[in-house]
Short mmCIF file of N, CA, C and O in Angstrom, two decimals:
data_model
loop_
_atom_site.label_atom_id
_atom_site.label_comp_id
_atom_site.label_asym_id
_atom_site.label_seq_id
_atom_site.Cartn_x
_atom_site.Cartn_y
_atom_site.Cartn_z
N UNK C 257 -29.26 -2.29 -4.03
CA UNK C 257 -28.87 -3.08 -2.87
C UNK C 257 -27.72 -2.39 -2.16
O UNK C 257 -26.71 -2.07 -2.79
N UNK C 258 -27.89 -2.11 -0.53
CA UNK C 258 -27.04 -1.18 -0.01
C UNK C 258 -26.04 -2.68 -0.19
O UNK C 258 -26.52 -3.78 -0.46
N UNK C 259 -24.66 -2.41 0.02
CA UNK C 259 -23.53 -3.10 0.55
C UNK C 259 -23.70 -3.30 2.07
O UNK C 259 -24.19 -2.41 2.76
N UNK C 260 -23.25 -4.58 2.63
CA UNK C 260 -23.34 -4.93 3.96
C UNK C 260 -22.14 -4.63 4.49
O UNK C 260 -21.32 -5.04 3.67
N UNK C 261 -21.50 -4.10 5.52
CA UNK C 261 -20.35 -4.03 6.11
C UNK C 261 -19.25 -5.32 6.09
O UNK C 261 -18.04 -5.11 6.00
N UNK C 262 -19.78 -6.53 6.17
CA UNK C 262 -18.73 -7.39 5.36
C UNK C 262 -18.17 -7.66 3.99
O UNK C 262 -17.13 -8.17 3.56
N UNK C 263 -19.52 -7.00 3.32
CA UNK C 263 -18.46 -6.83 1.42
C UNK C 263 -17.83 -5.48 1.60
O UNK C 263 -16.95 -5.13 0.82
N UNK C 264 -18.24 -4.70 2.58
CA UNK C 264 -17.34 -3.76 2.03
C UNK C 264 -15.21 -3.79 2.48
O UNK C 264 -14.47 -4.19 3.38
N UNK C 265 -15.11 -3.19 1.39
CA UNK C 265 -13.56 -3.46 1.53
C UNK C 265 -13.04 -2.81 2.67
O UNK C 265 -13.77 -2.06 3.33
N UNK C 266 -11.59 -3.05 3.05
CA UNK C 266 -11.18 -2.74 4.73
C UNK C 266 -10.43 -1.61 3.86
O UNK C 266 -9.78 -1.88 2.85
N UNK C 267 -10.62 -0.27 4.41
CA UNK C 267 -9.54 0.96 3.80
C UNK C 267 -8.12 0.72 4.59
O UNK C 267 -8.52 0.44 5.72
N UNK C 268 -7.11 0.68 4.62
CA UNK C 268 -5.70 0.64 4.82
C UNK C 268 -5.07 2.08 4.55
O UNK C 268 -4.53 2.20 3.45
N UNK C 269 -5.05 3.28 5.49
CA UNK C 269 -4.41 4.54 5.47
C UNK C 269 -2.67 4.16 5.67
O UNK C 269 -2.32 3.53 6.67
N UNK C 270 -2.03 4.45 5.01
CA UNK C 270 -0.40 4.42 4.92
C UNK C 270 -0.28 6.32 4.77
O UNK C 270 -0.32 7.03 3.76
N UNK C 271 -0.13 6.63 6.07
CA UNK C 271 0.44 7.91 6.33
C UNK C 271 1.95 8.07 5.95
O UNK C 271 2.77 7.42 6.61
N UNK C 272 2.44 8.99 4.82
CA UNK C 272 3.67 9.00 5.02
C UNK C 272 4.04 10.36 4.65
O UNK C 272 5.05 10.54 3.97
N UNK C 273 3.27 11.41 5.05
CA UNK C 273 3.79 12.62 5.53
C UNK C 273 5.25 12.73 6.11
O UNK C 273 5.71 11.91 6.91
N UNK C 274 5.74 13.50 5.77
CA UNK C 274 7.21 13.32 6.42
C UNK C 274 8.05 12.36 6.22
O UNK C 274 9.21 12.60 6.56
N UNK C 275 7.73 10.84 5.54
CA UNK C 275 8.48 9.87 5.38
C UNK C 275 9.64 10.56 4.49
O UNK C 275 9.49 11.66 3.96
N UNK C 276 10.68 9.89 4.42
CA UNK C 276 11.96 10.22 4.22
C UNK C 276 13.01 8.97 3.39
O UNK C 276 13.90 9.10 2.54
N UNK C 277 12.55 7.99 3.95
CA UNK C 277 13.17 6.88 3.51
C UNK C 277 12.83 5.64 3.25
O UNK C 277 11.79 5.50 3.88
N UNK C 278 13.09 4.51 2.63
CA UNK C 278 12.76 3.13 3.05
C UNK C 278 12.25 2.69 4.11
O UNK C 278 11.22 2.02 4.19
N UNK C 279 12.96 3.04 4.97
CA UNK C 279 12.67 1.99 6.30
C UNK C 279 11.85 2.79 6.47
O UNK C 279 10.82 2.22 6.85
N UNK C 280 11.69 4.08 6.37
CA UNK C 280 10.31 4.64 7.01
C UNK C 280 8.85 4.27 7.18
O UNK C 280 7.96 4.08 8.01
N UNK C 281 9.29 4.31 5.28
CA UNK C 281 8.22 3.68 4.36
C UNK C 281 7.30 2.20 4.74
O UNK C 281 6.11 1.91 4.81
N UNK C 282 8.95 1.26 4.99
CA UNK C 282 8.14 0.05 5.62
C UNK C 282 7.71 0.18 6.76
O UNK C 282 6.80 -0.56 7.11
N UNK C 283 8.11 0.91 7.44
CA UNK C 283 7.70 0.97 8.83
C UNK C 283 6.33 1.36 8.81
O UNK C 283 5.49 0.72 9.45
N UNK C 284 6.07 2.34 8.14
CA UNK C 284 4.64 2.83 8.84
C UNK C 284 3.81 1.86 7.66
O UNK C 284 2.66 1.71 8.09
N UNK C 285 3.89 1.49 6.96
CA UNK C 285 2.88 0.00 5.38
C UNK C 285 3.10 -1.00 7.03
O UNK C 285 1.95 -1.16 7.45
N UNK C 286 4.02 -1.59 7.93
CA UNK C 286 4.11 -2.70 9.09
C UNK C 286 2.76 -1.77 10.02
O UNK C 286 1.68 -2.31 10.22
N UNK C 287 2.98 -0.75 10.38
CA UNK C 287 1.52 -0.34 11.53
C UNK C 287 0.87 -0.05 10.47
O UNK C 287 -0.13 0.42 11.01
N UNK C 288 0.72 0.02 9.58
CA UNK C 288 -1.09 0.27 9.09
C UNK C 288 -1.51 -1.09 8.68
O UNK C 288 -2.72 -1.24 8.58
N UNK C 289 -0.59 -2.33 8.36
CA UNK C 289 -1.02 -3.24 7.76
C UNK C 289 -1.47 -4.46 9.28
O UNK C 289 -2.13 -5.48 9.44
N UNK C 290 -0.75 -3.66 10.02
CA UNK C 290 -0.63 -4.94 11.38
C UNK C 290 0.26 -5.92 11.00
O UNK C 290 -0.05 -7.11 11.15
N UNK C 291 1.83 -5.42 10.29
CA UNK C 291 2.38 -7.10 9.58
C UNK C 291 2.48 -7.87 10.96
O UNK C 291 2.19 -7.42 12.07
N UNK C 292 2.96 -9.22 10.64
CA UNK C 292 3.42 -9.71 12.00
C UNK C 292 4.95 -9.71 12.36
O UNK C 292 5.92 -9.36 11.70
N UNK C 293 4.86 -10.07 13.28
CA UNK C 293 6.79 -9.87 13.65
C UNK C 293 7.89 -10.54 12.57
O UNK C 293 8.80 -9.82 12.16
N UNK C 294 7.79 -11.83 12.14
CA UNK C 294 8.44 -11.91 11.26
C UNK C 294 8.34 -10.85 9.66
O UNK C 294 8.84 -11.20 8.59
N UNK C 295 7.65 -9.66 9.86
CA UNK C 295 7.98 -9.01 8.45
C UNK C 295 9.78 -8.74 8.34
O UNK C 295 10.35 -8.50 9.41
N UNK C 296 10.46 -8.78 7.32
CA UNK C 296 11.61 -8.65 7.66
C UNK C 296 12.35 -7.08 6.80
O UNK C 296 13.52 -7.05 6.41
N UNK C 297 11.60 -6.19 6.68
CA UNK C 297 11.50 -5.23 6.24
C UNK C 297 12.77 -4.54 5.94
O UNK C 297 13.59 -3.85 6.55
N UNK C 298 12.47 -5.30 3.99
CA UNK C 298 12.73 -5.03 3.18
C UNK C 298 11.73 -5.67 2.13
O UNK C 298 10.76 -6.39 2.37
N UNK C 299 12.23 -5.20 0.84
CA UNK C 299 11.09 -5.39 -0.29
C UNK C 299 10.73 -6.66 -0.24
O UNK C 299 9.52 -6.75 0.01
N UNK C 300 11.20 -7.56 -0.36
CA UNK C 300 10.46 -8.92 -0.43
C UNK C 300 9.59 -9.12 0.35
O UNK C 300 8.46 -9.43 -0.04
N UNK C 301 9.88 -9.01 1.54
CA UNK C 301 9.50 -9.09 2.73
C UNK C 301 7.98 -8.37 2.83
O UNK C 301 7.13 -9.00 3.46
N UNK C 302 7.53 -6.76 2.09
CA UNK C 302 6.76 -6.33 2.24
C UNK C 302 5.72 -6.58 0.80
O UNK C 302 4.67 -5.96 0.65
N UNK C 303 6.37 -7.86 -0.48
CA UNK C 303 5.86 -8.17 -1.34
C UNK C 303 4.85 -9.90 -0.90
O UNK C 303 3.90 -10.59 -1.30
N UNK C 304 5.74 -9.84 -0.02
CA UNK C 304 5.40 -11.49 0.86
C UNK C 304 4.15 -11.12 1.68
O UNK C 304 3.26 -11.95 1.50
N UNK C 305 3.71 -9.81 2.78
CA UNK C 305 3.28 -9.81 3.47
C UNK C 305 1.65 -8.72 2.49
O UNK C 305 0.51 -8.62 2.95
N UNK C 306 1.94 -8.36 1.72
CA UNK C 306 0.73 -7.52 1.06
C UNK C 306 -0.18 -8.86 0.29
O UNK C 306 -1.40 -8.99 0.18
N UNK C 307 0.90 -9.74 -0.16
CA UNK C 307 -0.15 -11.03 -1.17
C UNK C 307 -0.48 -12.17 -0.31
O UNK C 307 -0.86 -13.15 -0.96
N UNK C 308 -0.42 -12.35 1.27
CA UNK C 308 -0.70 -13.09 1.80
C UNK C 308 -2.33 -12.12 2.87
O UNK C 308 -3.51 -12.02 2.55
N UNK C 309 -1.61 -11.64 4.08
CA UNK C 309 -2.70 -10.42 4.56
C UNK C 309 -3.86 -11.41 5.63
O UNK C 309 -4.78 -10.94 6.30
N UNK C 310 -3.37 -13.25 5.49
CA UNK C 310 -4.59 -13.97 6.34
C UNK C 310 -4.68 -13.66 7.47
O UNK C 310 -5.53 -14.24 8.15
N UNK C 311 -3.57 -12.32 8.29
CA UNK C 311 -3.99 -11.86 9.70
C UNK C 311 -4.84 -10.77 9.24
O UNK C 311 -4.29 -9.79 9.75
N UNK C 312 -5.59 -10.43 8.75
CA UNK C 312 -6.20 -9.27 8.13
C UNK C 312 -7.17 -9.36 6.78
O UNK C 312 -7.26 -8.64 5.78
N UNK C 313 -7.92 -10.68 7.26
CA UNK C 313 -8.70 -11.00 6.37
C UNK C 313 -10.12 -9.79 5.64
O UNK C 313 -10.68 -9.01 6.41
N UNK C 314 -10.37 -9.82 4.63
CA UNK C 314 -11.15 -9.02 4.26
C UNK C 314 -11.60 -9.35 2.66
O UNK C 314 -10.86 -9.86 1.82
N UNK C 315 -13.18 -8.90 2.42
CA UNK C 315 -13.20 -9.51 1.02
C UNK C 315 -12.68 -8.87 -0.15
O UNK C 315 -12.64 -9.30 -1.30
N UNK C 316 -12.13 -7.35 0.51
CA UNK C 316 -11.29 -6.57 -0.64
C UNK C 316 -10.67 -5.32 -0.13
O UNK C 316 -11.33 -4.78 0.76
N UNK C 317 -9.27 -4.57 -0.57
CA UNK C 317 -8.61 -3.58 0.21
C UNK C 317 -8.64 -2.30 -0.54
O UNK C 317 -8.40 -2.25 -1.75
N UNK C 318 -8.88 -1.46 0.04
CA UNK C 318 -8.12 -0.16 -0.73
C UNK C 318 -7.30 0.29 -0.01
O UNK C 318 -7.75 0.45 1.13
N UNK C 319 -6.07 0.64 -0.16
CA UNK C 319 -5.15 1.17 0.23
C UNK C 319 -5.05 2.62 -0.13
O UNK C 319 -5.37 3.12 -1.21
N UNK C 320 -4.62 3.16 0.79
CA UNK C 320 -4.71 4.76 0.54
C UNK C 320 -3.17 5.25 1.52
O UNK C 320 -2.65 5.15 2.63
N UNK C 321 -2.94 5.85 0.07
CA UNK C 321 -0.90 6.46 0.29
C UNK C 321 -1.37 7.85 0.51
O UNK C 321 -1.77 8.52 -0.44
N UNK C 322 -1.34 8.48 2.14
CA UNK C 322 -1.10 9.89 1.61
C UNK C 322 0.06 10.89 2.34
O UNK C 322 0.77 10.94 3.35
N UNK C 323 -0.18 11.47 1.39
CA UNK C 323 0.81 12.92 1.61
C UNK C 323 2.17 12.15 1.15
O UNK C 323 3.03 12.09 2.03
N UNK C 324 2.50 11.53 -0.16
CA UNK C 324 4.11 11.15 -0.30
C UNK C 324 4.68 11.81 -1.08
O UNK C 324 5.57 11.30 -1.76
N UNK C 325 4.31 13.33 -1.24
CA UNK C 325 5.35 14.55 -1.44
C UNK C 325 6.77 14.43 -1.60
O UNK C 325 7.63 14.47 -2.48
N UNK C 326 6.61 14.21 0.09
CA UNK C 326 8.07 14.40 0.57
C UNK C 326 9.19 13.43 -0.03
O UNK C 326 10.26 13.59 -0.61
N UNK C 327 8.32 12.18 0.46
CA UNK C 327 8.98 11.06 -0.29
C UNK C 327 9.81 10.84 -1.82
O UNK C 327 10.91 10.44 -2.21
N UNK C 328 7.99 11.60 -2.63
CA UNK C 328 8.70 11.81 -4.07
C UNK C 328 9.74 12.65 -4.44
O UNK C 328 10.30 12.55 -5.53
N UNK C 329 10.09 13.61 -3.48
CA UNK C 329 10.98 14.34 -3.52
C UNK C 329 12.23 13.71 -3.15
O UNK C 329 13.13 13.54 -3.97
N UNK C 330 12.29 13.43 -2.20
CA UNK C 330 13.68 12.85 -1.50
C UNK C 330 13.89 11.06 -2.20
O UNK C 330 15.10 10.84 -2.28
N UNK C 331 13.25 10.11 -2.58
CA UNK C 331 13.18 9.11 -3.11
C UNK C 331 12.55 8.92 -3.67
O UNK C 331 11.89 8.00 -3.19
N UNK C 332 12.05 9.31 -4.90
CA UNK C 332 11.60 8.95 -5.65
C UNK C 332 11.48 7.54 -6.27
O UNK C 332 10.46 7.16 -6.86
N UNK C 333 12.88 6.59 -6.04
CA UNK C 333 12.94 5.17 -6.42
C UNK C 333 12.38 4.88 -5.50
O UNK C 333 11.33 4.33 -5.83
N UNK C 334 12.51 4.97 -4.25
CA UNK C 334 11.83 3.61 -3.67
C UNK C 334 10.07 3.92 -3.64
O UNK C 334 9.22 3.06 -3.39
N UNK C 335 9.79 5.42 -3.98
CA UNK C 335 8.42 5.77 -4.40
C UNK C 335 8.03 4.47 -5.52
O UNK C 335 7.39 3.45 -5.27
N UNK C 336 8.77 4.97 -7.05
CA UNK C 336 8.61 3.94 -7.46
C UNK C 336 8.22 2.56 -7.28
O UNK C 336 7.09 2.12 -7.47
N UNK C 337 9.49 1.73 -6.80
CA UNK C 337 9.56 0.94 -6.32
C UNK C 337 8.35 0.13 -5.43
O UNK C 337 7.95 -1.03 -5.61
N UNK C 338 7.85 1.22 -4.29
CA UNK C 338 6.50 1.02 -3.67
C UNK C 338 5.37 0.45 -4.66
O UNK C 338 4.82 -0.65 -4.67
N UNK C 339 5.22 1.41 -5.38
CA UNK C 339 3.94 1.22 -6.51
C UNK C 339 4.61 0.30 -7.11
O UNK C 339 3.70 -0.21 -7.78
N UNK C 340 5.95 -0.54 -7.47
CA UNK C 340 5.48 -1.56 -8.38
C UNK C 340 5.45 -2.72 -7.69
O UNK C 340 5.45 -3.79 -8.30
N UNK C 341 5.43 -2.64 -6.17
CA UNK C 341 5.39 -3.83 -5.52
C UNK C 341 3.43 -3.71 -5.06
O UNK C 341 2.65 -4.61 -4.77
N UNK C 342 3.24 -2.42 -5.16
CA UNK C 342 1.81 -2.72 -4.85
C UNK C 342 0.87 -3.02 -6.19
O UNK C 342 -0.26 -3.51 -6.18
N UNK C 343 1.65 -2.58 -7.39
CA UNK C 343 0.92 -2.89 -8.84
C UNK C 343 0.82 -4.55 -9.13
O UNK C 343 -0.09 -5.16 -9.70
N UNK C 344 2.22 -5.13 -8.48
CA UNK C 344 1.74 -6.66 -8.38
C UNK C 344 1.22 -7.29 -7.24
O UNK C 344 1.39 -8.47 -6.96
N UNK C 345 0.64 -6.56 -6.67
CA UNK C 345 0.15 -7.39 -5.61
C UNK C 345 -1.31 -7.08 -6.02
O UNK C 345 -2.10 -7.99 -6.29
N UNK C 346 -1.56 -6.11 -6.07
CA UNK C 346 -2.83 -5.90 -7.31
C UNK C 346 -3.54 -6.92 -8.01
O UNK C 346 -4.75 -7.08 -7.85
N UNK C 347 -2.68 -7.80 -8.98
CA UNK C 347 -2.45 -8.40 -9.73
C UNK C 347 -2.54 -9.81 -9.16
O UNK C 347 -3.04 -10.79 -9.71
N UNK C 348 -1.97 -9.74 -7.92
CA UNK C 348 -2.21 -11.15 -7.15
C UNK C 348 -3.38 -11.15 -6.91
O UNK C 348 -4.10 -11.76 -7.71
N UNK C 349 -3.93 -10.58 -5.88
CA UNK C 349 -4.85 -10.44 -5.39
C UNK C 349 -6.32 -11.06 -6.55
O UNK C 349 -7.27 -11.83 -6.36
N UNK C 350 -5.80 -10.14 -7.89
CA UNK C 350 -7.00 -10.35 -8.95
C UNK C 350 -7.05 -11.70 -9.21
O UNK C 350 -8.11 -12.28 -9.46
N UNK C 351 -5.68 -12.40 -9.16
CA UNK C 351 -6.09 -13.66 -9.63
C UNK C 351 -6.59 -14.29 -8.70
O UNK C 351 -6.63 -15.47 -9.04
N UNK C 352 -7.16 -14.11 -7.32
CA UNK C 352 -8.14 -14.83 -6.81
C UNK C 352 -9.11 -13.88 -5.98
O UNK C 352 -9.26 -13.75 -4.76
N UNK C 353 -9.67 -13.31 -6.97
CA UNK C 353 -11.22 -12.53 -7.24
C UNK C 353 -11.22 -11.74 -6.29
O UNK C 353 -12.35 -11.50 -5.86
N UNK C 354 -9.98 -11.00 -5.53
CA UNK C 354 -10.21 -10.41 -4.67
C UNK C 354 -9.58 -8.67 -4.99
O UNK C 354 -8.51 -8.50 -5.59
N UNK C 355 -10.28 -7.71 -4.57
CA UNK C 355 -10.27 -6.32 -5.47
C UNK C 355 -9.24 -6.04 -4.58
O UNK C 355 -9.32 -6.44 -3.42
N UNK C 356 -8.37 -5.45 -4.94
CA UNK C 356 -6.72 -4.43 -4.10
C UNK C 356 -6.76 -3.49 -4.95
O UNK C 356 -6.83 -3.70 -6.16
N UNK C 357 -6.71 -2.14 -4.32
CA UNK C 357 -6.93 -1.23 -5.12
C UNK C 357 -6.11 -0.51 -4.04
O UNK C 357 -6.00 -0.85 -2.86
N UNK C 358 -5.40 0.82 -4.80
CA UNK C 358 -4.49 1.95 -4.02
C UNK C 358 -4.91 3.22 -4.70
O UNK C 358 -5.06 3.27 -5.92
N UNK C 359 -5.08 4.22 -3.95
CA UNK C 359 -5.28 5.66 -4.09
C UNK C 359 -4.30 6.67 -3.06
O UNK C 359 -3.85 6.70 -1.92
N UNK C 360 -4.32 7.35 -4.18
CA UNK C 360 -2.76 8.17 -3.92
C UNK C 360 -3.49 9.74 -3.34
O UNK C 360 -4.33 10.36 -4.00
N UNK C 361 -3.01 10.15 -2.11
CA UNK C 361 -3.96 11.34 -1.44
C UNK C 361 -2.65 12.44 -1.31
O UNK C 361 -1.52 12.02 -1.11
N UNK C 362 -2.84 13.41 -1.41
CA UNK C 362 -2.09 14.46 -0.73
C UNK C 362 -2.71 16.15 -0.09
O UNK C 362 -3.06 17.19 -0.64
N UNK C 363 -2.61 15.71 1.26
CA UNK C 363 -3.27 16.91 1.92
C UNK C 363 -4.86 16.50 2.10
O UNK C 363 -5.74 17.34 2.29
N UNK C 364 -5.04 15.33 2.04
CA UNK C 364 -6.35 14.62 2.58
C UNK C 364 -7.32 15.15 1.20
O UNK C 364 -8.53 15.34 1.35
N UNK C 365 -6.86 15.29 0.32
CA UNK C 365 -7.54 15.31 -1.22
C UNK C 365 -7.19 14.36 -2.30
O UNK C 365 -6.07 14.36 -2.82
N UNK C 366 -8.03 13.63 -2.61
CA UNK C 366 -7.46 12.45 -4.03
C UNK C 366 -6.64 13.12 -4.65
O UNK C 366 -6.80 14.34 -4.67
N UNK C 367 -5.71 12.64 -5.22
CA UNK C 367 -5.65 12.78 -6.70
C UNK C 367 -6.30 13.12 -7.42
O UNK C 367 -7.48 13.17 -7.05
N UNK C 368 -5.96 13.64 -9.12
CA UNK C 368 -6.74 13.64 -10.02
C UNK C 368 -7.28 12.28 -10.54
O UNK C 368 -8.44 11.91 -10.67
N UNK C 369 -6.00 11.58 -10.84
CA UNK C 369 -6.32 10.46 -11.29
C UNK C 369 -5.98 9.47 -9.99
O UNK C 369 -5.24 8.53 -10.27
N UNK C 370 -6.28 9.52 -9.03
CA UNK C 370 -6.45 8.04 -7.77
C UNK C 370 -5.45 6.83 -8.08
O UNK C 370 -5.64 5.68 -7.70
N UNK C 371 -4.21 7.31 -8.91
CA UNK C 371 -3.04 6.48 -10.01
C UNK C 371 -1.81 7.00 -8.82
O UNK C 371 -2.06 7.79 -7.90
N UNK C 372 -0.79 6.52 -9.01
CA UNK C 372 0.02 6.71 -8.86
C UNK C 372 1.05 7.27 -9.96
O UNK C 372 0.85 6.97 -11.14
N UNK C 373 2.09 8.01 -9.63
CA UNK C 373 2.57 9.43 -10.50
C UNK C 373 3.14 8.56 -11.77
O UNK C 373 3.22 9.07 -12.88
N UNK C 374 3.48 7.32 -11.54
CA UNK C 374 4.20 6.56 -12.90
C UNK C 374 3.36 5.22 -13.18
O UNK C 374 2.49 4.82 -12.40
N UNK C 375 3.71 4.54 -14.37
CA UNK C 375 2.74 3.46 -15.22
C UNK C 375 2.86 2.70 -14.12
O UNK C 375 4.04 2.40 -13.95
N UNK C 376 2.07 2.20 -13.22
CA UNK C 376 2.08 1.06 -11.61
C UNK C 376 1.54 -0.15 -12.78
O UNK C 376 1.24 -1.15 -12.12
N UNK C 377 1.29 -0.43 -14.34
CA UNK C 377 0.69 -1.29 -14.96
C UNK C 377 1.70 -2.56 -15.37
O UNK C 377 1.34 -3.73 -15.51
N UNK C 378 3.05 -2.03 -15.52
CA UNK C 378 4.00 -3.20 -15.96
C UNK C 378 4.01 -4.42 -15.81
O UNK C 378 4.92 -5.10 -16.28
#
């Protein structure tokens, strides 16, 4: 059975080539996600707006991080940090049957493992 264009999940590209910082970070997760104006960008704020998403309804997401090189280089915590706010939203999401999934790209090639560089499982 092919998949119909409404089960299939909405891909979410988070370009962050060149990102550098936090605010960067949220900034470009606010244009790829479409947040709405009240996002108030910082972490809560972007933990509030990934487990809600009803302007951006869909029956399941993959999110796709690429090129965060730079990032891991220059911040590595809030790299971190990213993945463990998207490892629980993951987690939200599952508890109401809905698939969130993230894949980690650099240079428009997966990953080996489609994981993020540290345990996102905690």
């Amino acid at each position: 059975m092919i998949p119909s264009p409404s089960d299939s999940p909405l891909d979410v590209r988070v370009e962050l080539a060149d990102c550098t910082d936090k605010a960067g970070l949220l900034r470009r997760f606010a244009e790829a996600f479409r947040f709405p104006d009240w996002f108030g960008h910082n972490w809560d704020a972007l933990a509030d707006c990934l487990t809600d998403l009803s302007w951006l309804p869909a029956p399941a997401y993959r999110v796709v991080l690429c090129n965060p090189s730079t990032l891991r280089t220059t911040h590595p915590d809030v790299l971190a940090t990213t993945f463990d706010i998207l490892a629980d939203t993951t987690r939200c999401w599952a508890e109401a049957g809905i698939a969130f999934s993230v894949e980690v790209m650099e240079d428009d090639a997966p990953s080996a493992s489609a994981r993020p560089p540290h345990d996102a499982t905690r």
